[in-house]
mmCIF file of C-alpha atoms in Angstrom:
data_model
loop_
_atom_site.group_PDB
_atom_site.id
_atom_site.type_symbol
_atom_site.label_atom_id
_atom_site.label_comp_id
_atom_site.label_asym_id
_atom_site.label_seq_id
_atom_site.Cartn_x
_atom_site.Cartn_y
_atom_site.Cartn_z
ATOM 1 C CA MET A 197 68.165 119.396 169.543
ATOM 2 C CA LEU A 198 69.986 118.830 173.277
ATOM 3 C CA GLY A 199 71.013 116.019 173.847
ATOM 4 C CA LEU A 200 70.755 114.158 177.468
ATOM 5 C CA GLY A 201 72.569 114.278 180.141
ATOM 6 C CA ASN A 202 75.248 112.059 181.480
ATOM 7 C CA SER A 203 72.693 109.850 183.364
ATOM 8 C CA VAL A 204 70.611 108.448 181.264
ATOM 9 C CA ILE A 205 73.015 106.671 179.659
ATOM 10 C CA SER A 206 75.493 105.951 182.257
ATOM 11 C CA GLY A 207 71.704 104.412 183.595
ATOM 12 C CA SER A 208 71.368 101.676 181.340
ATOM 13 C CA TYR A 209 75.646 100.452 182.534
ATOM 14 C CA SER A 210 75.657 97.640 185.060
ATOM 15 C CA ALA A 211 77.655 98.121 187.816
ATOM 16 C CA TRP A 212 80.441 96.068 187.157
ATOM 17 C CA SER A 213 83.783 98.427 185.609
ATOM 18 C CA PRO A 214 86.075 97.715 182.673
ATOM 19 C CA THR A 215 89.048 98.547 185.030
ATOM 20 C CA GLU A 216 88.249 95.431 186.922
ATOM 21 C CA ILE A 217 90.237 93.245 184.698
ATOM 22 C CA SER A 218 93.277 94.394 184.652
ATOM 23 C CA GLY A 219 95.859 96.015 182.261
ATOM 24 C CA LEU A 220 93.352 98.726 180.435
ATOM 25 C CA SER A 221 94.899 100.469 178.041
ATOM 26 C CA LEU A 222 92.309 102.041 176.345
ATOM 27 C CA TRP A 223 88.988 103.329 177.189
ATOM 28 C CA LEU A 224 87.079 105.267 174.892
ATOM 29 C CA LYS A 225 83.374 105.035 176.819
ATOM 30 C CA ALA A 226 80.171 105.821 175.586
ATOM 31 C CA ASN A 227 78.596 109.993 176.478
ATOM 32 C CA THR A 228 81.997 110.797 178.025
ATOM 33 C CA ASN A 229 84.177 112.881 178.244
ATOM 34 C CA ILE A 230 83.490 114.189 174.601
ATOM 35 C CA THR A 231 83.933 117.367 173.487
ATOM 36 C CA ALA A 232 82.801 119.640 170.400
ATOM 37 C CA ASP A 233 84.036 122.710 169.256
ATOM 38 C CA GLU A 234 81.771 123.316 166.584
ATOM 39 C CA ASP A 235 78.333 123.328 165.762
ATOM 40 C CA ASP A 236 76.733 121.282 162.500
ATOM 41 C CA GLY A 237 77.514 124.035 159.991
ATOM 42 C CA GLY A 238 80.917 124.583 161.369
ATOM 43 C CA GLY A 239 80.390 127.809 163.594
ATOM 44 C CA ALA A 240 82.469 127.629 166.849
ATOM 45 C CA VAL A 241 80.598 126.318 170.057
ATOM 46 C CA THR A 242 81.491 125.040 173.788
ATOM 47 C CA HIS A 243 79.564 122.013 174.113
ATOM 48 C CA SER A 244 80.384 119.098 176.489
ATOM 49 C CA THR A 245 79.159 115.920 177.482
ATOM 50 C CA ALA A 246 79.849 117.064 181.154
ATOM 51 C CA SER A 247 78.616 120.080 180.569
ATOM 52 C CA GLY A 248 75.683 118.220 178.777
ATOM 53 C CA ASN A 249 74.713 120.697 175.789
ATOM 54 C CA MET A 250 75.811 118.529 173.158
ATOM 55 C CA VAL A 251 73.105 119.461 169.990
ATOM 56 C CA ASP A 252 72.215 116.893 167.802
ATOM 57 C CA SER A 253 75.812 117.323 164.721
ATOM 58 C CA ASP A 254 77.488 118.563 166.877
ATOM 59 C CA ARG A 255 81.339 118.733 165.475
ATOM 60 C CA ILE A 256 83.227 116.405 167.830
ATOM 61 C CA ASN A 257 86.832 117.562 167.562
ATOM 62 C CA ALA A 258 87.507 115.724 171.418
ATOM 63 C CA TRP A 259 87.016 111.884 172.777
ATOM 64 C CA ASN A 260 88.497 111.339 175.949
ATOM 65 C CA GLY A 261 90.201 108.701 177.401
ATOM 66 C CA VAL A 262 88.348 107.260 181.303
ATOM 67 C CA SER A 263 90.254 107.602 183.935
ATOM 68 C CA PRO A 264 93.209 105.430 184.665
ATOM 69 C CA THR A 265 93.786 104.966 180.775
ATOM 70 C CA THR A 266 95.189 108.433 179.572
ATOM 71 C CA ILE A 267 95.126 108.784 175.960
ATOM 72 C CA ASN A 268 92.263 110.209 173.429
ATOM 73 C CA ALA A 269 91.359 110.540 170.320
ATOM 74 C CA VAL A 270 90.874 114.135 168.540
ATOM 75 C CA GLN A 271 90.222 115.217 165.679
ATOM 76 C CA THR A 272 91.020 119.012 164.084
ATOM 77 C CA THR A 273 89.852 119.187 160.886
ATOM 78 C CA SER A 274 86.011 120.397 160.342
ATOM 79 C CA ALA A 275 85.023 118.171 157.521
ATOM 80 C CA ASP A 276 86.764 114.900 159.489
ATOM 81 C CA LYS A 277 84.867 115.483 162.884
ATOM 82 C CA PRO A 278 82.157 112.763 164.200
ATOM 83 C CA ARG A 279 78.960 114.511 164.376
ATOM 84 C CA TRP A 280 76.959 113.380 167.424
ATOM 85 C CA GLU A 281 73.809 112.289 167.173
ATOM 86 C CA SER A 282 70.578 112.582 169.896
ATOM 87 C CA ASP A 283 68.227 110.389 168.827
ATOM 88 C CA ALA A 284 67.402 107.929 171.412
ATOM 89 C CA ALA A 285 68.850 104.705 169.830
ATOM 90 C CA ASP A 286 72.735 106.364 169.083
ATOM 91 C CA LEU A 287 72.801 108.958 172.224
ATOM 92 C CA GLY A 288 75.830 108.838 173.689
ATOM 93 C CA GLY A 289 78.287 107.822 170.128
ATOM 94 C CA LEU A 290 80.047 109.196 167.895
ATOM 95 C CA ASN A 291 78.359 109.453 163.651
ATOM 96 C CA PHE A 292 81.079 108.464 161.614
ATOM 97 C CA LYS A 293 79.022 109.227 158.944
ATOM 98 C CA ALA A 294 79.453 109.455 155.387
ATOM 99 C CA ASN A 295 82.487 107.404 154.176
ATOM 100 C CA ALA A 296 84.102 110.412 155.711
ATOM 101 C CA LYS A 297 85.420 111.208 159.704
ATOM 102 C CA PHE A 298 88.305 109.375 161.537
ATOM 103 C CA MET A 299 89.896 110.297 164.572
ATOM 104 C CA THR A 300 93.777 110.066 165.797
ATOM 105 C CA LEU A 301 94.835 108.869 169.078
ATOM 106 C CA SER A 302 97.150 111.012 171.022
ATOM 107 C CA SER A 303 99.683 108.571 171.338
ATOM 108 C CA ASN A 304 99.118 104.755 169.515
ATOM 109 C CA VAL A 305 98.294 102.256 171.821
ATOM 110 C CA ALA A 306 101.001 99.284 171.231
ATOM 111 C CA LEU A 307 100.079 95.835 171.650
ATOM 112 C CA SER A 308 102.863 93.154 171.401
ATOM 113 C CA GLY A 309 101.562 90.330 172.630
ATOM 114 C CA VAL A 310 98.819 88.883 174.470
ATOM 115 C CA PHE A 311 95.461 91.341 174.268
ATOM 116 C CA THR A 312 92.126 92.091 173.706
ATOM 117 C CA ILE A 313 90.066 94.635 171.736
ATOM 118 C CA ALA A 314 86.613 95.253 172.260
ATOM 119 C CA LEU A 315 83.776 97.942 170.055
ATOM 120 C CA TYR A 316 79.691 98.556 170.623
ATOM 121 C CA MET A 317 79.461 99.403 167.639
ATOM 122 C CA ARG A 318 75.813 99.363 164.708
ATOM 123 C CA PRO A 319 78.141 100.088 161.457
ATOM 124 C CA ASN A 320 75.259 101.812 158.859
ATOM 125 C CA ASP A 321 76.783 100.487 156.078
ATOM 126 C CA LEU A 322 79.052 97.271 154.765
ATOM 127 C CA SER A 323 78.540 97.660 151.317
ATOM 128 C CA GLY A 324 83.024 97.797 150.618
ATOM 129 C CA THR A 325 85.836 97.890 152.732
ATOM 130 C CA LYS A 326 85.190 100.139 156.365
ATOM 131 C CA THR A 327 88.076 100.150 158.729
ATOM 132 C CA ILE A 328 87.048 100.140 162.791
ATOM 133 C CA ILE A 329 90.627 100.684 163.427
ATOM 134 C CA SER A 330 93.902 100.608 162.885
ATOM 135 C CA LEU A 331 97.679 102.261 162.252
ATOM 136 C CA ASP A 332 98.974 102.179 158.738
ATOM 137 C CA ASN A 333 97.654 100.310 155.060
ATOM 138 C CA ASN A 334 99.919 97.255 156.776
ATOM 139 C CA GLU A 335 97.764 96.852 160.058
ATOM 140 C CA PHE A 336 94.645 97.934 159.925
ATOM 141 C CA PHE A 337 90.599 96.102 161.536
ATOM 142 C CA GLN A 338 88.379 96.449 159.128
ATOM 143 C CA PHE A 339 85.190 95.128 157.415
ATOM 144 C CA ASN A 340 85.546 93.864 153.801
ATOM 145 C CA SER A 341 81.972 92.955 153.600
ATOM 146 C CA ASN A 342 79.459 92.042 155.426
ATOM 147 C CA LYS A 343 80.676 88.369 155.638
ATOM 148 C CA VAL A 344 84.475 89.571 156.238
ATOM 149 C CA VAL A 345 86.269 90.365 158.741
ATOM 150 C CA ARG A 346 89.546 91.606 157.991
ATOM 151 C CA LEU A 347 92.772 91.482 160.495
ATOM 152 C CA LYS A 348 96.160 92.626 158.952
ATOM 153 C CA VAL A 349 99.324 92.169 161.655
ATOM 154 C CA ASP A 350 102.756 93.206 159.876
ATOM 155 C CA ASN A 351 101.569 92.855 155.595
ATOM 156 C CA ASN A 352 99.700 90.003 157.072
ATOM 157 C CA THR A 353 96.208 88.944 156.782
ATOM 158 C CA ILE A 354 93.684 87.144 158.440
ATOM 159 C CA ASP A 355 90.113 86.878 156.964
ATOM 160 C CA PHE A 356 87.584 85.974 159.456
ATOM 161 C CA GLU A 357 84.184 84.795 157.414
ATOM 162 C CA GLU A 358 80.955 83.535 157.942
ATOM 163 C CA VAL A 359 79.757 81.640 154.888
ATOM 164 C CA SER A 360 75.488 81.876 155.978
ATOM 165 C CA ASP A 361 75.255 84.901 158.988
ATOM 166 C CA THR A 362 76.289 88.327 157.620
ATOM 167 C CA ILE A 363 76.839 90.902 159.751
ATOM 168 C CA PRO A 364 73.261 93.712 161.158
ATOM 169 C CA THR A 365 73.268 97.397 159.794
ATOM 170 C CA ASP A 366 70.663 97.982 161.984
ATOM 171 C CA SER A 367 70.913 97.084 165.573
ATOM 172 C CA TYR A 368 73.861 96.967 167.578
ATOM 173 C CA ILE A 369 76.876 94.774 168.140
ATOM 174 C CA THR A 370 80.122 93.994 169.859
ATOM 175 C CA LEU A 371 83.046 92.708 168.371
ATOM 176 C CA VAL A 372 86.403 91.079 170.659
ATOM 177 C CA LEU A 373 89.235 90.381 169.759
ATOM 178 C CA THR A 374 91.794 88.535 171.393
ATOM 179 C CA ARG A 375 95.024 87.234 170.879
ATOM 180 C CA ASN A 376 96.261 84.693 173.412
ATOM 181 C CA ALA A 377 99.861 82.780 174.868
ATOM 182 C CA SER A 378 99.589 80.960 171.817
ATOM 183 C CA ASP A 379 99.509 83.531 168.638
ATOM 184 C CA GLN A 380 95.884 82.513 167.766
ATOM 185 C CA TRP A 381 93.694 84.831 167.181
ATOM 186 C CA ASN A 382 89.914 84.650 168.021
ATOM 187 C CA LEU A 383 86.754 86.852 166.689
ATOM 188 C CA PHE A 384 83.616 86.631 168.934
ATOM 189 C CA VAL A 385 80.541 88.318 168.197
ATOM 190 C CA LYS A 386 77.080 89.352 169.990
ATOM 191 C CA GLY A 387 74.216 91.403 168.834
ATOM 192 C CA ASP A 388 71.511 93.737 171.157
ATOM 193 C CA SER A 389 68.659 91.742 168.835
ATOM 194 C CA VAL A 390 70.840 89.260 166.602
ATOM 195 C CA TYR A 391 73.336 85.944 167.427
ATOM 196 C CA THR A 392 71.944 87.087 171.214
ATOM 197 C CA THR A 393 74.119 84.213 171.615
ATOM 198 C CA GLU A 394 77.881 85.013 171.978
ATOM 199 C CA GLN A 395 79.289 83.882 168.015
ATOM 200 C CA ASN A 396 83.457 83.039 166.667
ATOM 201 C CA TRP A 397 83.144 84.706 164.252
ATOM 202 C CA GLY A 398 84.368 82.188 161.099
ATOM 203 C CA ASP A 399 87.417 80.002 161.996
ATOM 204 C CA ALA A 400 88.941 79.881 165.127
ATOM 205 C CA ASP A 401 92.400 80.567 166.257
ATOM 206 C CA GLN A 402 94.182 81.610 162.773
ATOM 207 C CA THR A 403 97.662 82.392 163.202
ATOM 208 C CA VAL A 404 100.209 84.216 161.042
ATOM 209 C CA THR A 405 103.222 83.251 160.078
ATOM 210 C CA GLY A 406 106.205 86.644 159.732
ATOM 211 C CA GLY A 407 106.497 89.978 161.735
ATOM 212 C CA ASP A 408 106.918 90.272 165.423
ATOM 213 C CA GLY A 409 102.877 89.861 165.723
ATOM 214 C CA SER A 410 103.067 93.424 166.889
ATOM 215 C CA PHE A 411 99.654 95.080 166.068
ATOM 216 C CA SER A 412 99.364 98.911 167.214
ATOM 217 C CA ILE A 413 96.389 101.558 167.400
ATOM 218 C CA SER A 414 96.454 105.406 165.978
ATOM 219 C CA ASN A 415 93.158 105.773 163.854
ATOM 220 C CA ILE A 416 89.449 104.376 165.039
ATOM 221 C CA GLY A 417 87.112 105.190 161.729
ATOM 222 C CA ALA A 418 89.923 104.900 159.123
ATOM 223 C CA ARG A 419 93.394 103.968 158.029
ATOM 224 C CA ASN A 420 95.878 105.665 156.274
ATOM 225 C CA PRO A 421 94.891 107.872 157.387
ATOM 226 C CA GLU A 422 91.774 108.507 155.478
ATOM 227 C CA ALA A 423 90.777 105.784 153.669
ATOM 228 C CA SER A 424 88.331 102.838 153.120
ATOM 229 C CA ASN A 425 86.571 105.001 156.184
ATOM 230 C CA PHE A 426 84.135 103.356 158.190
ATOM 231 C CA ASN A 427 80.501 104.016 159.017
ATOM 232 C CA GLY A 428 78.201 103.957 161.562
ATOM 233 C CA ILE A 429 77.869 104.747 165.349
ATOM 234 C CA ILE A 430 80.640 103.239 167.608
ATOM 235 C CA LYS A 431 80.230 103.541 171.624
ATOM 236 C CA ASP A 432 83.086 102.497 173.033
ATOM 237 C CA VAL A 433 86.500 100.753 172.708
ATOM 238 C CA VAL A 434 88.091 98.940 175.265
ATOM 239 C CA ILE A 435 91.810 97.627 174.841
ATOM 240 C CA TYR A 436 93.431 95.593 177.499
ATOM 241 C CA ASP A 437 97.286 94.574 176.900
ATOM 242 C CA GLY A 438 98.828 91.532 178.410
ATOM 243 C CA ILE A 439 94.927 88.912 178.671
ATOM 244 C CA ALA A 440 93.214 87.431 176.181
ATOM 245 C CA LEU A 441 89.177 87.535 177.769
ATOM 246 C CA ASP A 442 87.895 84.581 179.221
ATOM 247 C CA ALA A 443 83.984 83.228 178.298
ATOM 248 C CA VAL A 444 83.408 84.915 181.880
ATOM 249 C CA GLU A 445 84.914 87.979 181.348
ATOM 250 C CA ARG A 446 83.885 88.570 177.609
ATOM 251 C CA ALA A 447 80.511 88.036 179.567
ATOM 252 C CA LYS A 448 80.731 91.271 181.491
ATOM 253 C CA ILE A 449 81.721 93.033 178.794
ATOM 254 C CA TYR A 450 78.639 92.569 176.764
ATOM 255 C CA ASP A 451 76.865 93.267 180.143
ATOM 256 C CA TYR A 452 78.702 96.393 180.083
ATOM 257 C CA PHE A 453 78.198 97.962 177.026
#
């Protein structure tokens, strides 16, 4: 089944753009700048979202950044390539299926102060640790369960944990991770069908001691790099360096996704 052209996905987005907030350093966008060089069986193809000829389960070798950002996500190992999804609900996203797919950034994103990471996704499996983004085993952001989202920075751990609420595996959510000028970390969650009002997940304004507080990213969907692989669909990754989005700015990101 052929993937639909860019107009279908793009039409669901608001006119507002992430570029309207300063500090945009990484922007990987749904149904945009995605290429596949193998089909589901591993045969060579030349498919792309730009050409509108992506096919279900194509093996994705590149998810390139949107201007003005220049960092791309790539994968050259056939078995590790995320798959294209043509189902209506998931169209335009990358399927990191079977706990076995990941991508590597063409250059690391190095964040040393105030920043924001926003991700639009649908986890499929939260039965164990599932890494969303990482540098290595000492710096990562991952699901530890359907209640706990763990951040490790400079080998220091912060757990954003809810006692009664759980992350859904049957609908899309937006995660927004911020570090503010007081070196406080917050995780905000908003869903398409659950948590339709933004929720500060776990304890607010958490801090870490030790290290320089920098956080770097080189992998999407795994750490080290093939450990605790994510299982699910990722549609958008947006990172701002130098700003912790406030409630108004986060609302714009939610509406955009």
